[in-house]
Amino acid sequence: DQQVKQNSPSLSVQEGRISILNCDYTNSMFDYFLWYKKYPAEGPTFLISISSIKDKNEDGRFTVFLNKSAKHLSLHIVPSQPGDSAVYFCAASGPGNTPLVFGKGTRLSVIA
Amino acid sequence: DAGVIQSPRHEVTEMGQEVTLRCKPISGHNSLFWYRQTMMRGLELLIYFNNNVPIDDSGMPEDRFSAKMPNASFSTLKIQPSEPRDSAVYFCASSFRTGRNTEAFFGQGTRLTVV
């Protein structure tokens, strides 16, 4: 059973608009959450993270929101740029720095 | 630092052959992970090492898969014999694990095709 779920396989957004990528998790022991970005023929690269003691973390155009009661996190990209077109993976880990568990990814297409 | 280095980048092999994938983690990192990416299952953890010791190999699909980490700067993932369903992209990642959570850094992956 998947512990980290990204229910939208793809998302298409116009340049300049906001992109919102969603992620749900089932394991209440997860206490650290990350987003990775992946371009074709490359490995995933770390984008932004959030600890369970926070509900928001911001880095430039990227903001991650965490709703622990709903076991839900989201990544907001604003404004979206064509270079943001990639596959975005949500990941989580638990206490003791356990390995990252990944969702299946959401392919974001930003249309100029 | 050059990052996590994987070789080969692409591997095409015939069913039944042995395949060895290689990984050099980032210097100073003490944890190494092998992941496999497929359309159906996304990124799934196969095995991970802490300080060169295998900690959890429950993600290894079958006995045909084995992994070693003889020293802090090298790891291999071997498939013997290979099967067409093993075709996927295999990623190696490393991290420096202390008491705090931290991100893992990924290599560029090895695209394996078994025909």
PDB file of C-alpha atoms in Angstrom:
ATOM      1  CA  ASP A   1       0.000   0.000   0.000  1.00  0.00           C
ATOM      2  CA  GLN A   2       1.337   3.391  -0.942  1.00  0.00           C
ATOM      3  CA  GLN A   3       2.240   5.521   2.040  1.00  0.00           C
ATOM      4  CA  VAL A   4       2.749   8.657  -0.062  1.00  0.00           C
ATOM      5  CA  LYS A   5       0.197   9.436  -2.746  1.00  0.00           C
ATOM      6  CA  GLN A   6       0.196  11.959  -5.534  1.00  0.00           C
ATOM      7  CA  ASN A   7      -3.210  11.535  -7.093  1.00  0.00           C
ATOM      8  CA  SER A   8      -2.692  13.845 -10.062  1.00  0.00           C
ATOM      9  CA  PRO A   9      -0.385  12.276 -12.649  1.00  0.00           C
ATOM     10  CA  SER A  10      -0.225  15.526 -14.581  1.00  0.00           C
ATOM     11  CA  LEU A  11      -0.955  19.233 -14.322  1.00  0.00           C
ATOM     12  CA  SER A  12      -0.937  21.934 -16.946  1.00  0.00           C
ATOM     13  CA  VAL A  13      -0.611  25.612 -16.001  1.00  0.00           C
ATOM     14  CA  GLN A  14      -0.136  28.826 -17.925  1.00  0.00           C
ATOM     15  CA  GLU A  15       3.066  30.778 -17.497  1.00  0.00           C
ATOM     16  CA  GLY A  16       2.769  33.365 -14.740  1.00  0.00           C
ATOM     17  CA  ARG A  17      -0.029  31.547 -12.947  1.00  0.00           C
ATOM     18  CA  ILE A  18       0.195  29.544  -9.746  1.00  0.00           C
ATOM     19  CA  SER A  19       0.946  25.810  -9.847  1.00  0.00           C
ATOM     20  CA  ILE A  20      -0.361  23.752  -6.944  1.00  0.00           C
ATOM     21  CA  LEU A  21       0.846  20.187  -6.557  1.00  0.00           C
ATOM     22  CA  ASN A  22      -0.732  18.002  -3.920  1.00  0.00           C
ATOM     23  CA  CYS A  23       0.420  15.058  -1.859  1.00  0.00           C
ATOM     24  CA  ASP A  24      -1.240  12.885   0.774  1.00  0.00           C
ATOM     25  CA  TYR A  25       0.373  10.471   3.203  1.00  0.00           C
ATOM     26  CA  THR A  26      -0.953   7.734   5.409  1.00  0.00           C
ATOM     27  CA  ASN A  27       1.871   7.078   7.883  1.00  0.00           C
ATOM     28  CA  SER A  28       1.386   9.301  10.930  1.00  0.00           C
ATOM     29  CA  MET A  29       4.994   8.627  11.935  1.00  0.00           C
ATOM     30  CA  PHE A  30       6.330  10.705   9.038  1.00  0.00           C
ATOM     31  CA  ASP A  31       7.872  13.896  10.389  1.00  0.00           C
ATOM     32  CA  TYR A  32       9.861  15.291   7.481  1.00  0.00           C
ATOM     33  CA  PHE A  33       8.551  16.034   4.015  1.00  0.00           C
ATOM     34  CA  LEU A  34      10.317  16.976   0.818  1.00  0.00           C
ATOM     35  CA  TRP A  35       9.670  17.872  -2.773  1.00  0.00           C
ATOM     36  CA  TYR A  36      12.000  16.805  -5.545  1.00  0.00           C
ATOM     37  CA  LYS A  37      12.039  17.935  -9.151  1.00  0.00           C
ATOM     38  CA  LYS A  38      13.062  15.672 -11.999  1.00  0.00           C
ATOM     39  CA  TYR A  39      13.918  16.516 -15.594  1.00  0.00           C
ATOM     40  CA  PRO A  40      14.074  13.780 -18.260  1.00  0.00           C
ATOM     41  CA  ALA A  41      17.264  11.700 -18.221  1.00  0.00           C
ATOM     42  CA  GLU A  42      18.358  13.252 -14.927  1.00  0.00           C
ATOM     43  CA  GLY A  43      18.110  12.215 -11.312  1.00  0.00           C
ATOM     44  CA  PRO A  44      15.650  13.844  -8.907  1.00  0.00           C
ATOM     45  CA  THR A  45      16.965  17.046  -7.355  1.00  0.00           C
ATOM     46  CA  PHE A  46      15.932  18.375  -3.977  1.00  0.00           C
ATOM     47  CA  LEU A  47      13.667  21.397  -4.108  1.00  0.00           C
ATOM     48  CA  ILE A  48      12.263  22.228  -0.685  1.00  0.00           C
ATOM     49  CA  SER A  49      11.433  20.518   2.596  1.00  0.00           C
ATOM     50  CA  ILE A  50       9.353  21.014   5.714  1.00  0.00           C
ATOM     51  CA  SER A  51       9.512  19.574   9.195  1.00  0.00           C
ATOM     52  CA  SER A  52       6.358  18.447  10.947  1.00  0.00           C
ATOM     53  CA  ILE A  53       6.802  21.187  13.544  1.00  0.00           C
ATOM     54  CA  LYS A  54       6.039  23.770  10.854  1.00  0.00           C
ATOM     55  CA  ASP A  55       3.062  24.313   8.608  1.00  0.00           C
ATOM     56  CA  LYS A  56       4.747  26.423   5.942  1.00  0.00           C
ATOM     57  CA  ASN A  57       8.166  26.828   4.394  1.00  0.00           C
ATOM     58  CA  GLU A  58       9.012  29.275   1.660  1.00  0.00           C
ATOM     59  CA  ASP A  59      11.962  29.523  -0.703  1.00  0.00           C
ATOM     60  CA  GLY A  60      11.649  32.104  -3.436  1.00  0.00           C
ATOM     61  CA  ARG A  61       8.848  31.117  -5.796  1.00  0.00           C
ATOM     62  CA  PHE A  62       8.319  27.817  -3.990  1.00  0.00           C
ATOM     63  CA  THR A  63       6.213  27.331  -0.873  1.00  0.00           C
ATOM     64  CA  VAL A  64       5.333  24.074   0.815  1.00  0.00           C
ATOM     65  CA  PHE A  65       2.320  23.827   3.100  1.00  0.00           C
ATOM     66  CA  LEU A  66       1.764  21.020   5.590  1.00  0.00           C
ATOM     67  CA  ASN A  67      -1.595  20.095   7.122  1.00  0.00           C
ATOM     68  CA  LYS A  68      -0.803  17.396   9.657  1.00  0.00           C
ATOM     69  CA  SER A  69      -4.378  16.748  10.704  1.00  0.00           C
ATOM     70  CA  ALA A  70      -5.325  16.049   7.103  1.00  0.00           C
ATOM     71  CA  LYS A  71      -2.021  14.297   6.346  1.00  0.00           C
ATOM     72  CA  HIS A  72      -1.689  16.524   3.330  1.00  0.00           C
ATOM     73  CA  LEU A  73       0.997  18.722   1.879  1.00  0.00           C
ATOM     74  CA  SER A  74       1.125  20.910  -1.153  1.00  0.00           C
ATOM     75  CA  LEU A  75       3.729  22.713  -3.218  1.00  0.00           C
ATOM     76  CA  HIS A  76       2.898  26.127  -4.600  1.00  0.00           C
ATOM     77  CA  ILE A  77       4.939  27.625  -7.406  1.00  0.00           C
ATOM     78  CA  VAL A  78       4.236  31.251  -8.169  1.00  0.00           C
ATOM     79  CA  PRO A  79       4.696  32.596 -10.716  1.00  0.00           C
ATOM     80  CA  SER A  80       5.109  29.443 -12.803  1.00  0.00           C
ATOM     81  CA  GLN A  81       7.767  29.517 -15.506  1.00  0.00           C
ATOM     82  CA  PRO A  82       8.316  27.243 -18.531  1.00  0.00           C
ATOM     83  CA  GLY A  83      11.540  25.997 -16.916  1.00  0.00           C
ATOM     84  CA  ASP A  84       9.448  24.586 -14.069  1.00  0.00           C
ATOM     85  CA  SER A  85       8.086  21.949 -16.438  1.00  0.00           C
ATOM     86  CA  ALA A  86       9.241  18.670 -14.899  1.00  0.00           C
ATOM     87  CA  VAL A  87       8.044  15.751 -12.798  1.00  0.00           C
ATOM     88  CA  TYR A  88       7.627  16.641  -9.125  1.00  0.00           C
ATOM     89  CA  PHE A  89       7.962  13.979  -6.467  1.00  0.00           C
ATOM     90  CA  CYS A  90       6.662  14.260  -2.937  1.00  0.00           C
ATOM     91  CA  ALA A  91       8.680  12.331  -0.334  1.00  0.00           C
ATOM     92  CA  ALA A  92       8.504  11.687   3.386  1.00  0.00           C
ATOM     93  CA  SER A  93      10.582  10.137   6.131  1.00  0.00           C
ATOM     94  CA  GLY A  94      10.031   9.208   9.738  1.00  0.00           C
ATOM     95  CA  PRO A  95      11.916   9.472  13.033  1.00  0.00           C
ATOM     96  CA  GLY A  96      15.451   8.204  13.121  1.00  0.00           C
ATOM     97  CA  ASN A  97      16.051   9.586   9.682  1.00  0.00           C
ATOM     98  CA  THR A  98      14.532   6.617   7.893  1.00  0.00           C
ATOM     99  CA  PRO A  99      14.823   6.461   4.091  1.00  0.00           C
ATOM    100  CA  LEU A 100      12.646   8.656   1.952  1.00  0.00           C
ATOM    101  CA  VAL A 101       9.363   7.196   0.727  1.00  0.00           C
ATOM    102  CA  PHE A 102       8.263   8.711  -2.566  1.00  0.00           C
ATOM    103  CA  GLY A 103       4.987   9.303  -4.321  1.00  0.00           C
ATOM    104  CA  LYS A 104       4.612   8.400  -7.997  1.00  0.00           C
ATOM    105  CA  GLY A 105       5.117  11.953  -9.160  1.00  0.00           C
ATOM    106  CA  THR A 106       3.124  14.668 -10.924  1.00  0.00           C
ATOM    107  CA  ARG A 107       4.178  15.915 -14.338  1.00  0.00           C
ATOM    108  CA  LEU A 108       3.879  19.701 -14.481  1.00  0.00           C
ATOM    109  CA  SER A 109       3.690  21.436 -17.820  1.00  0.00           C
ATOM    110  CA  VAL A 110       3.951  25.221 -17.810  1.00  0.00           C
ATOM    111  CA  ILE A 111       2.649  26.617 -21.074  1.00  0.00           C
ATOM    112  CA  ALA A 112       4.061  29.865 -22.388  1.00  0.00           C
TER     113      ALA A 112
ATOM    114  CA  ASP B   1      31.987  17.758  -5.454  1.00  0.00           C
ATOM    115  CA  ALA B   2      30.926  15.851  -8.563  1.00  0.00           C
ATOM    116  CA  GLY B   3      27.795  14.557  -6.913  1.00  0.00           C
ATOM    117  CA  VAL B   4      26.622  10.953  -6.922  1.00  0.00           C
ATOM    118  CA  ILE B   5      28.122   9.152  -9.890  1.00  0.00           C
ATOM    119  CA  GLN B   6      26.441   6.160 -11.472  1.00  0.00           C
ATOM    120  CA  SER B   7      27.647   3.921 -14.263  1.00  0.00           C
ATOM    121  CA  PRO B   8      26.738   2.938 -16.835  1.00  0.00           C
ATOM    122  CA  ARG B   9      24.141   5.517 -17.852  1.00  0.00           C
ATOM    123  CA  HIS B  10      22.479   3.027 -20.160  1.00  0.00           C
ATOM    124  CA  GLU B  11      22.615  -0.747 -20.219  1.00  0.00           C
ATOM    125  CA  VAL B  12      20.981  -3.052 -22.724  1.00  0.00           C
ATOM    126  CA  THR B  13      21.316  -6.738 -22.037  1.00  0.00           C
ATOM    127  CA  GLU B  14      19.760 -10.004 -22.991  1.00  0.00           C
ATOM    128  CA  MET B  15      17.489 -11.914 -20.681  1.00  0.00           C
ATOM    129  CA  GLY B  16      19.475 -14.278 -18.474  1.00  0.00           C
ATOM    130  CA  GLN B  17      22.627 -12.182 -18.431  1.00  0.00           C
ATOM    131  CA  GLU B  18      24.184 -10.722 -15.300  1.00  0.00           C
ATOM    132  CA  VAL B  19      23.966  -6.955 -14.888  1.00  0.00           C
ATOM    133  CA  THR B  20      26.036  -4.867 -12.493  1.00  0.00           C
ATOM    134  CA  LEU B  21      25.202  -1.256 -11.736  1.00  0.00           C
ATOM    135  CA  ARG B  22      27.740   0.950  -9.986  1.00  0.00           C
ATOM    136  CA  CYS B  23      27.543   3.931  -7.705  1.00  0.00           C
ATOM    137  CA  LYS B  24      30.004   6.333  -6.146  1.00  0.00           C
ATOM    138  CA  PRO B  25      28.341   8.379  -3.384  1.00  0.00           C
ATOM    139  CA  ILE B  26      29.230  11.915  -2.420  1.00  0.00           C
ATOM    140  CA  SER B  27      32.400  11.965  -0.365  1.00  0.00           C
ATOM    141  CA  GLY B  28      31.640  12.174   3.356  1.00  0.00           C
ATOM    142  CA  HIS B  29      28.124  10.828   3.057  1.00  0.00           C
ATOM    143  CA  ASN B  30      27.434   7.874   5.317  1.00  0.00           C
ATOM    144  CA  SER B  31      24.173   6.562   3.878  1.00  0.00           C
ATOM    145  CA  LEU B  32      23.530   5.111   0.451  1.00  0.00           C
ATOM    146  CA  PHE B  33      20.244   4.155  -1.146  1.00  0.00           C
ATOM    147  CA  TRP B  34      19.269   2.224  -4.264  1.00  0.00           C
ATOM    148  CA  TYR B  35      15.908   3.160  -5.809  1.00  0.00           C
ATOM    149  CA  ARG B  36      14.131   1.871  -8.898  1.00  0.00           C
ATOM    150  CA  GLN B  37      11.766   3.964 -10.998  1.00  0.00           C
ATOM    151  CA  THR B  38       9.007   2.391 -13.070  1.00  0.00           C
ATOM    152  CA  MET B  39       5.811   3.806 -14.527  1.00  0.00           C
ATOM    153  CA  MET B  40       3.675   1.518 -12.416  1.00  0.00           C
ATOM    154  CA  ARG B  41       5.374   1.850  -9.043  1.00  0.00           C
ATOM    155  CA  GLY B  42       7.142   5.207  -9.233  1.00  0.00           C
ATOM    156  CA  LEU B  43      10.310   5.509  -7.137  1.00  0.00           C
ATOM    157  CA  GLU B  44      10.651   2.522  -4.839  1.00  0.00           C
ATOM    158  CA  LEU B  45      13.437   1.871  -2.343  1.00  0.00           C
ATOM    159  CA  LEU B  46      15.330  -1.354  -2.955  1.00  0.00           C
ATOM    160  CA  ILE B  47      17.975  -1.290  -0.234  1.00  0.00           C
ATOM    161  CA  TYR B  48      19.910   1.148   1.910  1.00  0.00           C
ATOM    162  CA  PHE B  49      23.219   1.156   3.732  1.00  0.00           C
ATOM    163  CA  ASN B  50      24.415   3.079   6.756  1.00  0.00           C
ATOM    164  CA  ASN B  51      28.187   3.248   7.196  1.00  0.00           C
ATOM    165  CA  ASN B  52      28.582   0.550   4.520  1.00  0.00           C
ATOM    166  CA  VAL B  53      26.286  -1.874   6.365  1.00  0.00           C
ATOM    167  CA  PRO B  54      23.019  -2.989   4.729  1.00  0.00           C
ATOM    168  CA  ILE B  55      20.172  -1.908   6.983  1.00  0.00           C
ATOM    169  CA  ASP B  56      17.020  -2.824   5.096  1.00  0.00           C
ATOM    170  CA  ASP B  57      16.813  -4.875   1.911  1.00  0.00           C
ATOM    171  CA  SER B  58      13.104  -5.633   2.140  1.00  0.00           C
ATOM    172  CA  GLY B  59      12.535  -3.711  -1.073  1.00  0.00           C
ATOM    173  CA  MET B  60      14.738  -6.012  -3.125  1.00  0.00           C
ATOM    174  CA  PRO B  61      12.235  -7.751  -5.384  1.00  0.00           C
ATOM    175  CA  GLU B  62      13.801 -11.182  -5.580  1.00  0.00           C
ATOM    176  CA  ASP B  63      16.882 -13.213  -4.776  1.00  0.00           C
ATOM    177  CA  ARG B  64      18.112 -12.355  -8.239  1.00  0.00           C
ATOM    178  CA  PHE B  65      18.939  -8.915  -6.858  1.00  0.00           C
ATOM    179  CA  SER B  66      21.920  -8.300  -4.597  1.00  0.00           C
ATOM    180  CA  ALA B  67      23.776  -5.206  -3.430  1.00  0.00           C
ATOM    181  CA  LYS B  68      27.132  -4.608  -1.830  1.00  0.00           C
ATOM    182  CA  MET B  69      29.014  -1.697  -0.382  1.00  0.00           C
ATOM    183  CA  PRO B  70      32.623  -2.799   0.153  1.00  0.00           C
ATOM    184  CA  ASN B  71      33.747   0.674   1.215  1.00  0.00           C
ATOM    185  CA  ALA B  72      32.431   4.181   1.780  1.00  0.00           C
ATOM    186  CA  SER B  73      33.006   5.255  -1.801  1.00  0.00           C
ATOM    187  CA  PHE B  74      31.536   2.423  -3.843  1.00  0.00           C
ATOM    188  CA  SER B  75      28.416   0.302  -4.137  1.00  0.00           C
ATOM    189  CA  THR B  76      27.077  -2.188  -6.660  1.00  0.00           C
ATOM    190  CA  LEU B  77      23.639  -3.511  -7.475  1.00  0.00           C
ATOM    191  CA  LYS B  78      23.692  -6.826  -9.284  1.00  0.00           C
ATOM    192  CA  ILE B  79      20.905  -8.646 -11.079  1.00  0.00           C
ATOM    193  CA  GLN B  80      21.553 -12.263 -11.963  1.00  0.00           C
ATOM    194  CA  PRO B  81      19.884 -13.515 -14.066  1.00  0.00           C
ATOM    195  CA  SER B  82      18.188 -10.483 -15.539  1.00  0.00           C
ATOM    196  CA  GLU B  83      14.622 -10.571 -16.846  1.00  0.00           C
ATOM    197  CA  PRO B  84      12.646  -8.192 -19.099  1.00  0.00           C
ATOM    198  CA  ARG B  85      10.546  -7.041 -16.135  1.00  0.00           C
ATOM    199  CA  ASP B  86      13.703  -5.673 -14.524  1.00  0.00           C
ATOM    200  CA  SER B  87      13.772  -2.962 -17.187  1.00  0.00           C
ATOM    201  CA  ALA B  88      13.616   0.354 -15.330  1.00  0.00           C
ATOM    202  CA  VAL B  89      15.736   3.316 -14.294  1.00  0.00           C
ATOM    203  CA  TYR B  90      17.852   2.554 -11.250  1.00  0.00           C
ATOM    204  CA  PHE B  91      18.944   5.452  -9.048  1.00  0.00           C
ATOM    205  CA  CYS B  92      21.587   5.600  -6.394  1.00  0.00           C
ATOM    206  CA  ALA B  93      21.358   8.316  -3.742  1.00  0.00           C
ATOM    207  CA  SER B  94      23.467   9.311  -0.767  1.00  0.00           C
ATOM    208  CA  SER B  95      23.076  11.482   2.289  1.00  0.00           C
ATOM    209  CA  PHE B  96      24.879  12.506   5.438  1.00  0.00           C
ATOM    210  CA  ARG B  97      22.707  11.184   8.197  1.00  0.00           C
ATOM    211  CA  THR B  98      22.951  12.590  11.673  1.00  0.00           C
ATOM    212  CA  GLY B  99      20.144  12.861  14.192  1.00  0.00           C
ATOM    213  CA  ARG B 100      18.353  15.343  11.951  1.00  0.00           C
ATOM    214  CA  ASN B 101      16.338  14.567   8.869  1.00  0.00           C
ATOM    215  CA  THR B 102      18.093  15.537   5.709  1.00  0.00           C
ATOM    216  CA  GLU B 103      17.649  15.275   1.997  1.00  0.00           C
ATOM    217  CA  ALA B 104      19.230  12.644  -0.213  1.00  0.00           C
ATOM    218  CA  PHE B 105      21.223  13.480  -3.322  1.00  0.00           C
ATOM    219  CA  PHE B 106      20.584  11.411  -6.413  1.00  0.00           C
ATOM    220  CA  GLY B 107      22.768  10.279  -9.256  1.00  0.00           C
ATOM    221  CA  GLN B 108      21.639  10.555 -12.856  1.00  0.00           C
ATOM    222  CA  GLY B 109      20.463   6.969 -12.925  1.00  0.00           C
ATOM    223  CA  THR B 110      21.109   3.884 -15.020  1.00  0.00           C
ATOM    224  CA  ARG B 111      18.484   3.053 -17.606  1.00  0.00           C
ATOM    225  CA  LEU B 112      18.378  -0.736 -17.837  1.00  0.00           C
ATOM    226  CA  THR B 113      16.725  -2.499 -20.741  1.00  0.00           C
ATOM    227  CA  VAL B 114      16.513  -6.276 -20.688  1.00  0.00           C
ATOM    228  CA  VAL B 115      15.475  -7.783 -24.008  1.00  0.00           C
TER     229      VAL B 115
END
